[in-house]
Structure formats: structure tokens, C-alpha cells
GROMACS .gro file of C-alpha atoms in nm:
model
  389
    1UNK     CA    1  31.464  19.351  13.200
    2UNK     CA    2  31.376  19.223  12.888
    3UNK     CA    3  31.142  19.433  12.666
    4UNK     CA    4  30.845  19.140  12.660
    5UNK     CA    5  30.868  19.117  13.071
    6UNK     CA    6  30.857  19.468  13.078
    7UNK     CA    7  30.536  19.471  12.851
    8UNK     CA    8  30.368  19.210  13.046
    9UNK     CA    9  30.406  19.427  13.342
   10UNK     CA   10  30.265  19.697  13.192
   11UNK     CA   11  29.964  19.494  13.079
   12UNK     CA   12  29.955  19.365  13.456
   13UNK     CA   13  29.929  19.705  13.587
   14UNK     CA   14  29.672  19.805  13.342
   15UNK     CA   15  29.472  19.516  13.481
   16UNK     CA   16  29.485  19.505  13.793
   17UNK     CA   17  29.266  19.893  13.729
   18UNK     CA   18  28.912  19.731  13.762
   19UNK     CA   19  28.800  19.969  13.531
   20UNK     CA   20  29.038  19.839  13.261
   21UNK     CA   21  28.726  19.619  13.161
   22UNK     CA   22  28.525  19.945  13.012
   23UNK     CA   23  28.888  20.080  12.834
   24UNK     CA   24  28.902  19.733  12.666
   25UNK     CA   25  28.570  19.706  12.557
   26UNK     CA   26  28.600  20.038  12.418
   27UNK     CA   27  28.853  19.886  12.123
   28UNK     CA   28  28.620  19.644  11.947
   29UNK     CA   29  28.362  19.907  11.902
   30UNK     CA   30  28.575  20.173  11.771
   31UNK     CA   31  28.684  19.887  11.526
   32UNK     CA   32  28.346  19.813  11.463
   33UNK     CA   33  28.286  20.188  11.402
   34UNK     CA   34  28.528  20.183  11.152
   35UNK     CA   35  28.399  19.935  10.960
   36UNK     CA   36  28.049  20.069  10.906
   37UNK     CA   37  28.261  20.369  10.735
   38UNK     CA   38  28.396  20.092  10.467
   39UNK     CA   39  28.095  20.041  10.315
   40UNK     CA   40  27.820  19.750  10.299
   41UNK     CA   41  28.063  19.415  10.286
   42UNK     CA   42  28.171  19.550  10.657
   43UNK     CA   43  27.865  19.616  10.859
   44UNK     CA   44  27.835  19.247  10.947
   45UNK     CA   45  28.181  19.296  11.078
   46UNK     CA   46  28.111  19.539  11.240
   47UNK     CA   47  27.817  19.430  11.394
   48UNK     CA   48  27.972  19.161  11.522
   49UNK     CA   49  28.244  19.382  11.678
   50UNK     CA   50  27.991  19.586  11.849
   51UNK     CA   51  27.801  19.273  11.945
   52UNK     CA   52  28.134  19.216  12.119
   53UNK     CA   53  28.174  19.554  12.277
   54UNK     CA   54  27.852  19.533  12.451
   55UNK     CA   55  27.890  19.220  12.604
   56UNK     CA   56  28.250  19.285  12.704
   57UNK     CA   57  28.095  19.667  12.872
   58UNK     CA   58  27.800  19.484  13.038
   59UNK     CA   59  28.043  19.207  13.194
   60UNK     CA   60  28.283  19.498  13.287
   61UNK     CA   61  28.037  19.672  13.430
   62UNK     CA   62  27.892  19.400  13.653
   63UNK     CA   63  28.260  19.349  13.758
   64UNK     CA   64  28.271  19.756  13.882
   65UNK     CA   65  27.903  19.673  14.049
   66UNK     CA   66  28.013  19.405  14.248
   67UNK     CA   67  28.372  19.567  14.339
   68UNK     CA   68  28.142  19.921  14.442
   69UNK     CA   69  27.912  19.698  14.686
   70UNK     CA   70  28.199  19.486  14.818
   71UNK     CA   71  28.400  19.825  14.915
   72UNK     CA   72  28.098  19.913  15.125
   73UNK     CA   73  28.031  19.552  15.279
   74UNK     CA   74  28.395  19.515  15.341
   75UNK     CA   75  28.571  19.806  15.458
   76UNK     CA   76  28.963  19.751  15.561
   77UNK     CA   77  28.952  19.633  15.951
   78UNK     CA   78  29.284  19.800  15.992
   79UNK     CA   79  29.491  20.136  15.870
   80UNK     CA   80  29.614  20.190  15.564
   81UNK     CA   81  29.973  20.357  15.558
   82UNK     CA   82  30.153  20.535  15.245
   83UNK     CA   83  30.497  20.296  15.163
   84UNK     CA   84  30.546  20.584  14.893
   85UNK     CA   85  30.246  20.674  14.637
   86UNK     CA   86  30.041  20.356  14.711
   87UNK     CA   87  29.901  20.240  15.019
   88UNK     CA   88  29.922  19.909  15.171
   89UNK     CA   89  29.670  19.780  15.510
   90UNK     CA   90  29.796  19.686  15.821
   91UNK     CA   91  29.588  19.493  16.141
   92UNK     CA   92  29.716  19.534  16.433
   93UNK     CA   93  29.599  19.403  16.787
   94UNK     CA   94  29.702  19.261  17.177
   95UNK     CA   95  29.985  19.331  17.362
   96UNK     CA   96  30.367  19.351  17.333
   97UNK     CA   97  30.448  19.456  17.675
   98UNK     CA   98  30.789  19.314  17.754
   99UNK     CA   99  30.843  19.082  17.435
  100UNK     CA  100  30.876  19.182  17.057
  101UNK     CA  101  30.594  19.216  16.809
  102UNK     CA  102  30.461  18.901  16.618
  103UNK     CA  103  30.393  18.976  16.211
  104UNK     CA  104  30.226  18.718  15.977
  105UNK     CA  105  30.258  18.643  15.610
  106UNK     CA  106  30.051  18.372  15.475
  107UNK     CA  107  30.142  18.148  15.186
  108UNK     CA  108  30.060  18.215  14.797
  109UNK     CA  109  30.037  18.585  14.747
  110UNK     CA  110  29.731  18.599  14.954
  111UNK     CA  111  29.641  18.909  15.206
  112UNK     CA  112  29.774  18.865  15.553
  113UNK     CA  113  29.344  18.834  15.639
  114UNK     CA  114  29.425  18.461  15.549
  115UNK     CA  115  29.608  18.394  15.865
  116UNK     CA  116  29.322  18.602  16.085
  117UNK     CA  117  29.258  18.267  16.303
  118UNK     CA  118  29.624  18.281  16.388
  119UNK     CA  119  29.630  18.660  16.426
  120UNK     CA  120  29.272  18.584  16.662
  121UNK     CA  121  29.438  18.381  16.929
  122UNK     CA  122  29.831  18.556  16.960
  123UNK     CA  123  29.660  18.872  17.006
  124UNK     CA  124  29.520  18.740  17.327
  125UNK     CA  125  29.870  18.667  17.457
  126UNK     CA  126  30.110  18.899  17.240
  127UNK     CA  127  30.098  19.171  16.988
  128UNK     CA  128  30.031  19.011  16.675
  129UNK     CA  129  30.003  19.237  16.306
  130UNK     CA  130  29.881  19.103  15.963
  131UNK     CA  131  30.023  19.305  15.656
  132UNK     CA  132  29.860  19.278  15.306
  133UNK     CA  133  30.114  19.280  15.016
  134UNK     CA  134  30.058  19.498  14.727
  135UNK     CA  135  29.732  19.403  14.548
  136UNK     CA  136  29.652  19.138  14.793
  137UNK     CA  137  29.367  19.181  15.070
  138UNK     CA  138  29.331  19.607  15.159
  139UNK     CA  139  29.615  19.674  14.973
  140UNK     CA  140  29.677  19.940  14.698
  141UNK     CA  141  29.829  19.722  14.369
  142UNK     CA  142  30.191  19.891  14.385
  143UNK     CA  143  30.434  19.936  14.104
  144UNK     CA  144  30.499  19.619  13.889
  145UNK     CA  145  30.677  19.368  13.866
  146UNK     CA  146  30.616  19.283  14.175
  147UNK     CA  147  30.911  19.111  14.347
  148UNK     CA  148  31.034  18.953  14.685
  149UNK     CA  149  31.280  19.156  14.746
  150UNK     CA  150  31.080  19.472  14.657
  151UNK     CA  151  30.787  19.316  14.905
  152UNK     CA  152  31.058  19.276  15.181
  153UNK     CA  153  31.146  19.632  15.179
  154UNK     CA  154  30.769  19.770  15.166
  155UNK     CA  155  30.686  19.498  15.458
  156UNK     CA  156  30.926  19.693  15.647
  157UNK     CA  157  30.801  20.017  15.566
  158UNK     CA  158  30.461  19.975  15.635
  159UNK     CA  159  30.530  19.849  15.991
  160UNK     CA  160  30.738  20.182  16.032
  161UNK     CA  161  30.481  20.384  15.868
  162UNK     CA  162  30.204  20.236  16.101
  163UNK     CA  163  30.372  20.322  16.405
  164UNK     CA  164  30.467  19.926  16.519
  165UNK     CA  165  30.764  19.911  16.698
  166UNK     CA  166  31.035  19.661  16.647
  167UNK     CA  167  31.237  19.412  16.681
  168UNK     CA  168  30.978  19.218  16.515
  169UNK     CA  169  30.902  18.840  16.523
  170UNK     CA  170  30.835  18.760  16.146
  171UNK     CA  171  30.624  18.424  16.108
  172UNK     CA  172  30.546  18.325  15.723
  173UNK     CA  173  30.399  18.054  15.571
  174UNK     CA  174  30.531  17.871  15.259
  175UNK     CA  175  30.594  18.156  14.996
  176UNK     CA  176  30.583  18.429  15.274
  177UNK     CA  177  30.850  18.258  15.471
  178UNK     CA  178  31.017  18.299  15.193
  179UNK     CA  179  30.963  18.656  15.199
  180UNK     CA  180  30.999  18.662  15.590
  181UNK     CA  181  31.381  18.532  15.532
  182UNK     CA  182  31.439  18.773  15.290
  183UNK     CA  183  31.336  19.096  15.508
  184UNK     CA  184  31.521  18.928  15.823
  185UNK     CA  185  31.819  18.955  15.597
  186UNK     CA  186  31.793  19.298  15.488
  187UNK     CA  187  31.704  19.440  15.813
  188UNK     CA  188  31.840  19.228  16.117
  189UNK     CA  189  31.845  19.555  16.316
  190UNK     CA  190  31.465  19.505  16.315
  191UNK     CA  191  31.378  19.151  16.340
  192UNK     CA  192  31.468  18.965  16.678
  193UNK     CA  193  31.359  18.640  16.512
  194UNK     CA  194  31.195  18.445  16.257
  195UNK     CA  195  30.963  18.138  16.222
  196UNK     CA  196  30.963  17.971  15.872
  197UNK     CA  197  30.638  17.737  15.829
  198UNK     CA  198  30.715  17.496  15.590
  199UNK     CA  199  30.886  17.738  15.360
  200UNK     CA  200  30.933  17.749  14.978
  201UNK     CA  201  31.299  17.664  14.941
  202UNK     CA  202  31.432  17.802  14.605
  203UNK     CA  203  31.660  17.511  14.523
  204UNK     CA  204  31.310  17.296  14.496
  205UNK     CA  205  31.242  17.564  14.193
  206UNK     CA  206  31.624  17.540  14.056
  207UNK     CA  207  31.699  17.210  14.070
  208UNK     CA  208  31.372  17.034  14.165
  209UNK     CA  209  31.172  16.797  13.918
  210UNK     CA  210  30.927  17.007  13.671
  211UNK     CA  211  30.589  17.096  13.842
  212UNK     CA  212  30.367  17.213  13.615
  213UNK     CA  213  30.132  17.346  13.841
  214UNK     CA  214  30.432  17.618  13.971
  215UNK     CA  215  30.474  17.660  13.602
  216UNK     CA  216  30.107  17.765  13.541
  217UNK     CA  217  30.050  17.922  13.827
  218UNK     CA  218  30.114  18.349  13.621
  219UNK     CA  219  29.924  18.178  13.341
  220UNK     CA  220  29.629  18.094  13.581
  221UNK     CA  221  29.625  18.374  13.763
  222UNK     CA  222  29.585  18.587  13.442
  223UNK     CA  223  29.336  18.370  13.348
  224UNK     CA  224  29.146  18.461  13.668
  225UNK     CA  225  29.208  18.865  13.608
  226UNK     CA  226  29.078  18.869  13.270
  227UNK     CA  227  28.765  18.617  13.427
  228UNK     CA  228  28.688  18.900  13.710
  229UNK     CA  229  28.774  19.204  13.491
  230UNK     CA  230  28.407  19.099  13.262
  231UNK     CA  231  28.241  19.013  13.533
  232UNK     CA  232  28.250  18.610  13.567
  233UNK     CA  233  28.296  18.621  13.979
  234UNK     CA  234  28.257  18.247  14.143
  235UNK     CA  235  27.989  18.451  14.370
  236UNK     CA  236  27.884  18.677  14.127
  237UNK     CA  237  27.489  18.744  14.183
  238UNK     CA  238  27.488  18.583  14.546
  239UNK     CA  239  27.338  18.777  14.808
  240UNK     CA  240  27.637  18.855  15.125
  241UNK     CA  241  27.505  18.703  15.445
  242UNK     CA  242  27.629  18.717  15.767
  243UNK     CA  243  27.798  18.373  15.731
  244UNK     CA  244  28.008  18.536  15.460
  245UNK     CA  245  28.255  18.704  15.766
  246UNK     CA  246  28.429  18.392  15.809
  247UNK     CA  247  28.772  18.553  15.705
  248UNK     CA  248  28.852  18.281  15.406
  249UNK     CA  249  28.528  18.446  15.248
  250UNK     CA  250  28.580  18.797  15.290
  251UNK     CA  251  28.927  18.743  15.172
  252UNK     CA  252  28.780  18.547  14.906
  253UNK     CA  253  28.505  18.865  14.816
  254UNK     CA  254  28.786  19.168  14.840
  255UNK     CA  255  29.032  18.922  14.627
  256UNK     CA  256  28.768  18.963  14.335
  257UNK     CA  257  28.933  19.260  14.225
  258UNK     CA  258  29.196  19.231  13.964
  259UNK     CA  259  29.484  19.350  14.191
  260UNK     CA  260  29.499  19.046  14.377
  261UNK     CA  261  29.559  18.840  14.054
  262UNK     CA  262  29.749  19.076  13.876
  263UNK     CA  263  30.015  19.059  14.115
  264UNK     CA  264  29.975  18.735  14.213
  265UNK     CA  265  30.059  18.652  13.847
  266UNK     CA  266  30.346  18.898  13.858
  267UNK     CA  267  30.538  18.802  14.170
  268UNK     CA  268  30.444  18.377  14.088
  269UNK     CA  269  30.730  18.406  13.777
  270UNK     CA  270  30.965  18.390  14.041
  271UNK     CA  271  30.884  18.033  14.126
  272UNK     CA  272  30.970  17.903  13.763
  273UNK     CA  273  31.313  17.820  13.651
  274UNK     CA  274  31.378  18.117  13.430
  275UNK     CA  275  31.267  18.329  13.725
  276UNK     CA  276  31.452  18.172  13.961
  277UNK     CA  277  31.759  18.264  13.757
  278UNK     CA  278  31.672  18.606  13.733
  279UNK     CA  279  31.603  18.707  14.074
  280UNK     CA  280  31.746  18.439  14.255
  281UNK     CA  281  32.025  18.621  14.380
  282UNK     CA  282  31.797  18.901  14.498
  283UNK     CA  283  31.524  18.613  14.639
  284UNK     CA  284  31.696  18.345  14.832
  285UNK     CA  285  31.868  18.409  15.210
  286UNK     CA  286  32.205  18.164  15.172
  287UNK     CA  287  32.397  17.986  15.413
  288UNK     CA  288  32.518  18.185  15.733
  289UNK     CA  289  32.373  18.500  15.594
  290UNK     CA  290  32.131  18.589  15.903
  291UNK     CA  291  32.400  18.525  16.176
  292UNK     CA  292  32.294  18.411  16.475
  293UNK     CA  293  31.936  18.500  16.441
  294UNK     CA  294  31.684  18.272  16.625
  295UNK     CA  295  31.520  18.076  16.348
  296UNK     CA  296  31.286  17.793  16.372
  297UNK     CA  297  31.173  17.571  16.071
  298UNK     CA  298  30.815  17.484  16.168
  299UNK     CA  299  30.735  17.131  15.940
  300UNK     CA  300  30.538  16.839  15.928
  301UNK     CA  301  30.832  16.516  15.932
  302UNK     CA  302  30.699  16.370  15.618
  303UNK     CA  303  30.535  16.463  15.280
  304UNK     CA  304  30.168  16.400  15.421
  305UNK     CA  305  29.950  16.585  15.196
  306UNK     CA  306  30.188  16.609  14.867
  307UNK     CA  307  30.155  16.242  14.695
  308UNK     CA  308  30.022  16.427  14.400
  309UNK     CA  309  30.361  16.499  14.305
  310UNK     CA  310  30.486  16.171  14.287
  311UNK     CA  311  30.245  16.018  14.138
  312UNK     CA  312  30.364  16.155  13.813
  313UNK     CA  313  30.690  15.938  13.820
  314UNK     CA  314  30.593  15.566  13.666
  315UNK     CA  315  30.960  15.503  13.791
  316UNK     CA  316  30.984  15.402  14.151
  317UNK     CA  317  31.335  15.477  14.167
  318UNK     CA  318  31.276  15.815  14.058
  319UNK     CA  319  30.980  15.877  14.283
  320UNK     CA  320  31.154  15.786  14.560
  321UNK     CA  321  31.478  16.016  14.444
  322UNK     CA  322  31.197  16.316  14.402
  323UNK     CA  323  31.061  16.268  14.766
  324UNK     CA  324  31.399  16.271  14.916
  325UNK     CA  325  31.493  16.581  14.742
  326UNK     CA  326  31.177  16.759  14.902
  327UNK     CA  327  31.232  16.613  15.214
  328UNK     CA  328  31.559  16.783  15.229
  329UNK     CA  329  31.578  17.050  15.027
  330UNK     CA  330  31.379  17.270  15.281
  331UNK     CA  331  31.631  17.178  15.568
  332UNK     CA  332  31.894  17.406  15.411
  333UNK     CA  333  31.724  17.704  15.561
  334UNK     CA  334  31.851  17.579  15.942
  335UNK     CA  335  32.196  17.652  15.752
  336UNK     CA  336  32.082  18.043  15.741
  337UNK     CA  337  32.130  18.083  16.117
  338UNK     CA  338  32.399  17.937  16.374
  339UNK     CA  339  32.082  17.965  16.622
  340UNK     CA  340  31.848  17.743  16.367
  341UNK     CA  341  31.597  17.469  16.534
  342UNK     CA  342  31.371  17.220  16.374
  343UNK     CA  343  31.008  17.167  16.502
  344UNK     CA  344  30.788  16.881  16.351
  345UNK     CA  345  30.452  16.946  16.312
  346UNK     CA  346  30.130  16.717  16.509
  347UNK     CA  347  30.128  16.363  16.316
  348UNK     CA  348  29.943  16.398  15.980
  349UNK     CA  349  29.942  16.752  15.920
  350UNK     CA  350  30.026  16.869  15.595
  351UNK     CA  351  30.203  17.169  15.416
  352UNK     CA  352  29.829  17.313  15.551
  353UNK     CA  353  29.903  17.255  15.889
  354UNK     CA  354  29.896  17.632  16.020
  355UNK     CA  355  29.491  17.626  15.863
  356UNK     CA  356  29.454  17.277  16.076
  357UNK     CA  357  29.649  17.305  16.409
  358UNK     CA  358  29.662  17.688  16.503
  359UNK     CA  359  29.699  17.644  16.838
  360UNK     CA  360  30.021  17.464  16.782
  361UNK     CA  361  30.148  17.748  16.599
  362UNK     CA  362  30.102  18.018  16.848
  363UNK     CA  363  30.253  17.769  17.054
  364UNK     CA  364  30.542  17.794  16.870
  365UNK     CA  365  30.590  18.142  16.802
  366UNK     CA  366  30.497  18.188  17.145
  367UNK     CA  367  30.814  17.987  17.252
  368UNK     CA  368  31.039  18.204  17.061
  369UNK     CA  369  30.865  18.519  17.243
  370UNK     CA  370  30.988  18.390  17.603
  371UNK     CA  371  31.283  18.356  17.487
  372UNK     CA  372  31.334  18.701  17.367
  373UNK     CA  373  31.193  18.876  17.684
  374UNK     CA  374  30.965  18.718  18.047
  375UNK     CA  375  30.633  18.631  17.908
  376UNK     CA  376  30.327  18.801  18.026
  377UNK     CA  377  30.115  18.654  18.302
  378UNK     CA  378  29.852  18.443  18.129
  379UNK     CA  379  29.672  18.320  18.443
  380UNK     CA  380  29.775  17.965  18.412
  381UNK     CA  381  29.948  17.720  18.207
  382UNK     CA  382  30.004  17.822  17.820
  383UNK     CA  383  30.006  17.440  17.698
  384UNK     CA  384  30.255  17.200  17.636
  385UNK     CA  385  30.638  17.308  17.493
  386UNK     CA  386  30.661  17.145  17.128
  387UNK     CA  387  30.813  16.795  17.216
  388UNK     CA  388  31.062  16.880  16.900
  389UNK     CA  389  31.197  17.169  17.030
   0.00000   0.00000   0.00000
């Protein structure tokens, strides 16, 4: 690891303390100290400096405030389990009986809270877990850098740890499919099958037009930290009410703290081309590599939702070269598996689509369940079979 990597992971870790706001405000006014010992040319400097300090301790401050009150609003719904010096949370509910265990991982490098609908209606037919990755949702921040393949082993951990039972089911959404795939590979003893929804394929990051927004994304996210660490929240100053326990928002509230950024912006390198080439080999799940495993590629048949992309290219040609590539480049994960099956999502859903048709989703997973064992009696019909399948 290069030495500037390795100091911007030690930053990251630093930040993602939320009390790293008072240490750093604690530098301009020893400064400013200082300077009041040079003599009468300094003291404006100095004053400034202090000016600086206070502003910077107030903001942290507030930031501490709001983190103390959301602890207490927002305590973690589930267990927390030790992975090995840090802690991460795991929600558990329903049913296994017969079949194996369902476990969700959203998109991004948000907490598994952020697929709670989901989690809301398998539970009624299946046993369904959420699992926060390091610094997201519950979660303690972990060691840094933070990495797929270091987040596929402590996924698999902390469903040991907190007593689940597998083989699992593993279900993830864009970037946690891609994490999904990589913990299917590393443990197929545990996982009796996997559904990818709409997954981030890592050729679209190694060979795929530039996307600056992929590119900004550790940027941003730092941004954000440094934003949260002084006390600039979104909600900062708004009373909690009870319409604040829709789970976007308390995701949203516990997310304030640092962690979540900090290794957001720490895992995101990975989706840019030099850190693609770095951990690729670790990251990606190639051709044949999980077997026979029952896979299913859950996406919508078109690029509803993504024209933003395009309209970058002035150059129809080129457009229309980009929009095949992303069309296709996600089918090479139904090369992973002998036992690999495409299922198109309702007509005009979007990469969004497990936010907008849920039920569809369960339906899905739910499909790969019976398969794997007789499905519970659910005292009538469970809905239609995806016409795809």
C-alpha cells in the first residue's frame, strides 16, 4: 500500500471518531497561543486563530450533542456481535423452518436498515437478517481501509457470531451484490444461493466510459465527514417526531455520525479505475468461479432511470456504444454460475426498483427458497411466479 493511501486511511479512521472535531479544533488555538508569545505584530494572528478554534469547538460540539441525543432516540433494533475488537449490528426476524436463511445488503455503503421494507415483508414468510457494514447503520467503524473482500469475511462472521445458521440466501443490491458475490465465493459451504439486484459489475469501472460522479464519490463523502464532524447536519436543530421512524430517516439520523462517511469514502476508491486495479483481483467473482451455485440476476430489461449518463456523449454513435456496454456488461455475472437465471424487473423500474416494487422482490427470493427446501404453509396463494423466470 502506498504510503499516501495508507495516510488517508489513517486520517479516515481519525474521523470517523466523532470527537475528532474537539482534537482538531484544539490545533488552531495552540497556534494561536503561540503567537501571542511572539510579540505585538502576532496577536491579530492569533486572534484570528482562536477566533477559528472557537467556532470549529462550538460546531464540534453541536456535532457530539446531536450524536449523544440520537444514541438515546435511536438505539440498535438488533444485537451487536464482536467480528474481533469492533462490533458490527445484526436484525434478525421470521422463520426458517425447513428452507435457508435470507440476508440483505443494500446498495452504496449504506446500513442493511435501508432495505427494512424488504426485511418487513420476508420475515412474514421466511427468516430474513439485515447486517450493517462497518461504520454504516449500528455498526462499530472497523479497521481501515475498508475493503470488499475484508467486508465479505466480517459479513460472514457476524452471522456466525450472532448465532444464524446457514446455508444462507445472500440478496444484495447494486454495490452489495457485489459484495454478496464475493462472500458466496469465499464461503460456498455457507451460502445455498445468491440473488444479485442489478449489481455493480467491475468491468463497467475498468473498461466503462469515465463517470465522474463514481470518481467523486471518496471526495464527497469526505466532504460530508468533515460537514458533520463541526456540526453542519441537514437536520441539525429539528425537533425528532414520530414521523421520523420511517426507516430511510432513522438511517438517515444514525448515518450523521462520521463513521458512515468515513468508510463510505474508504471502501468507494474501489469503484475508480486505479482502485479497480488494485483490488480487483481480490473484488470481482470471475467466470465459473461459484460452480453450480443457484444465482439469479434480478434487472430491469432496459436502462430506465440512467439517461443521465448518456446525455454526456454529443456523439450519437458513441451514446449508443456506451448504453450497449451497460446493457451487457452486468450479464457477465450469469457466467459465475452453471445454475445462473435472468429475471427482468416490472416495466419501468429502474436501478431503484427494490425501493419501488418490494413485493416483487420477495417474490423472487422467495422462489429461490422453494427451491432449496418445501415452502412453509402460507394459507393461500403467495402471488404470481416472475414471468422471466
Amino acid at each position: 500500500m502506498r504510503p499516501r493511501t495508507r495516510a488517508a486511511d489513517a486520517m479516515l479512521g481519525l474521523l470517523s471518531r466523532d470527537w475528532a472535531g474537539l482534537a482538531i479544533a484544539l490545533l488552531p488555538a495552540a497556534v494561536g497561543a503561540w503567537c501571542f508569545t511572539l510579540g505585538t505584530g502576532w496577536r491579530i494572528l492569533g486572534g484570528v486563530l482562536w477566533a477559528v478554534a472557537l467556532a470549529l469547538g462550538l460546531g464540534a460540539f453541536r456535532h457530539l450533542t446531536h450524536v449523544a441525543r440520537i444514541r438515546v432516540r435511536y438505539p440498535p433494533p438488533g444485537s451487536m456481535v464482536d467480528v474481533g475488537g469492533y462490533r458490527m449490528h445484526v436484525l434478525a426476524g421470521g422463520d426458517a423452518g425447513p428452507r435457508p436463511t435470507v440476508v440483505w445488503m443494500p446498495g452504496g455503503h449504506a446500513g442493511g436498515y435501508a432495505m427494512y421494507r424488504l426485511h418487513a415483508l420476508a420475515r412474514e414468510q421466511m427468516r430474513s437478517v439485515l447486517v450493517d457494514r462497518p461504520g454504516s447503520g449500528w455498526s462499530d467503524p472497523g479497521p481501515f481501509p475498508r475493503t470488499t473482500a475484508a467486508e465479505a469475511v466480517e459479513l460472514l462472521t457476524a452471522l456466525e457470531r450472532a448465532g444464524e445458521k446457514g446455508p444462507f440466501v445472500l440478496v444484495g443490491h447494486s454495490f452489495g451484490g457485489l459484495l454478496m458475490a464475493n462472500a458466496a465465493r469465499r464461503r460456498p459451504d455457507l451460502v445455498a444461493g445468491l440473488v444479485l439486484l442489478d449489481p455493480t459489475p467491475p468491468d463497467a469501472v475498468a473498461f466503462g466510459p469515465a463517470l465522474p460522479a463514481l470518481r467523486r464519490a471518496p471526495r464527497d463523502q469526505t466532504v460530508l465527514v468533515l460537514r458533520h464532524l463541526f456540526g453542519l447536519h441537514p437536520v441539525a436543530g429539528k425537533k425528532e417526531t414520530p414521523a421520523s421512524d420511517d426507516p430511510a430517516q432513522v438511517l438517515a439520523m444514525i448515518e450523521l455520525r462520521t463513521k458512515a462517511n468515513c468508510a463510505a469514502a474508504s471502501i468507494l476508491r474501489e469503484l475508480t479505475p486505479n482502485g479497480i486495479i488494485r483490488d480487483g483481483w481480490h473484488t470481482a467473482v470471475h467466470d465459473g468461479e461459484l460452480g453450480s451455485l443457484p444465482l439469479l440476476l434480478v434487472a430491469p430489461r432496459d436502462l430506465t432511470g440512467g439517461g443521465e449518463i448518456f446525455h454526456a456523449f454529443d456523439d450519437p454513435e458513441e451514446s449508443a456504444r456506451v448504453q450497449h456496454f451497460f446493457l451487457t456488461v452486468r450479464e457477465r455475472f450469469l457466467a459465475a454460475s452453471s445454475r445462473a437465471r435472468r429475471v427482468c424487473t416490472p416495466e419501468g423500474t429502474g436501478h431503484d426498483f427494490p425501493d419501488r416494487v418490494p413485493d416483487f422482490v420477495v417474490r423472487v427470493v422467495g422462489s429461490l427458497l422453494d427451491q432449496c427446501g418445501p415452502p412453509p404453509d402460507r394459507g393461500g396463494s403467495a402471488g404470481e411466479r416472475p414471468s422471466s423466470w
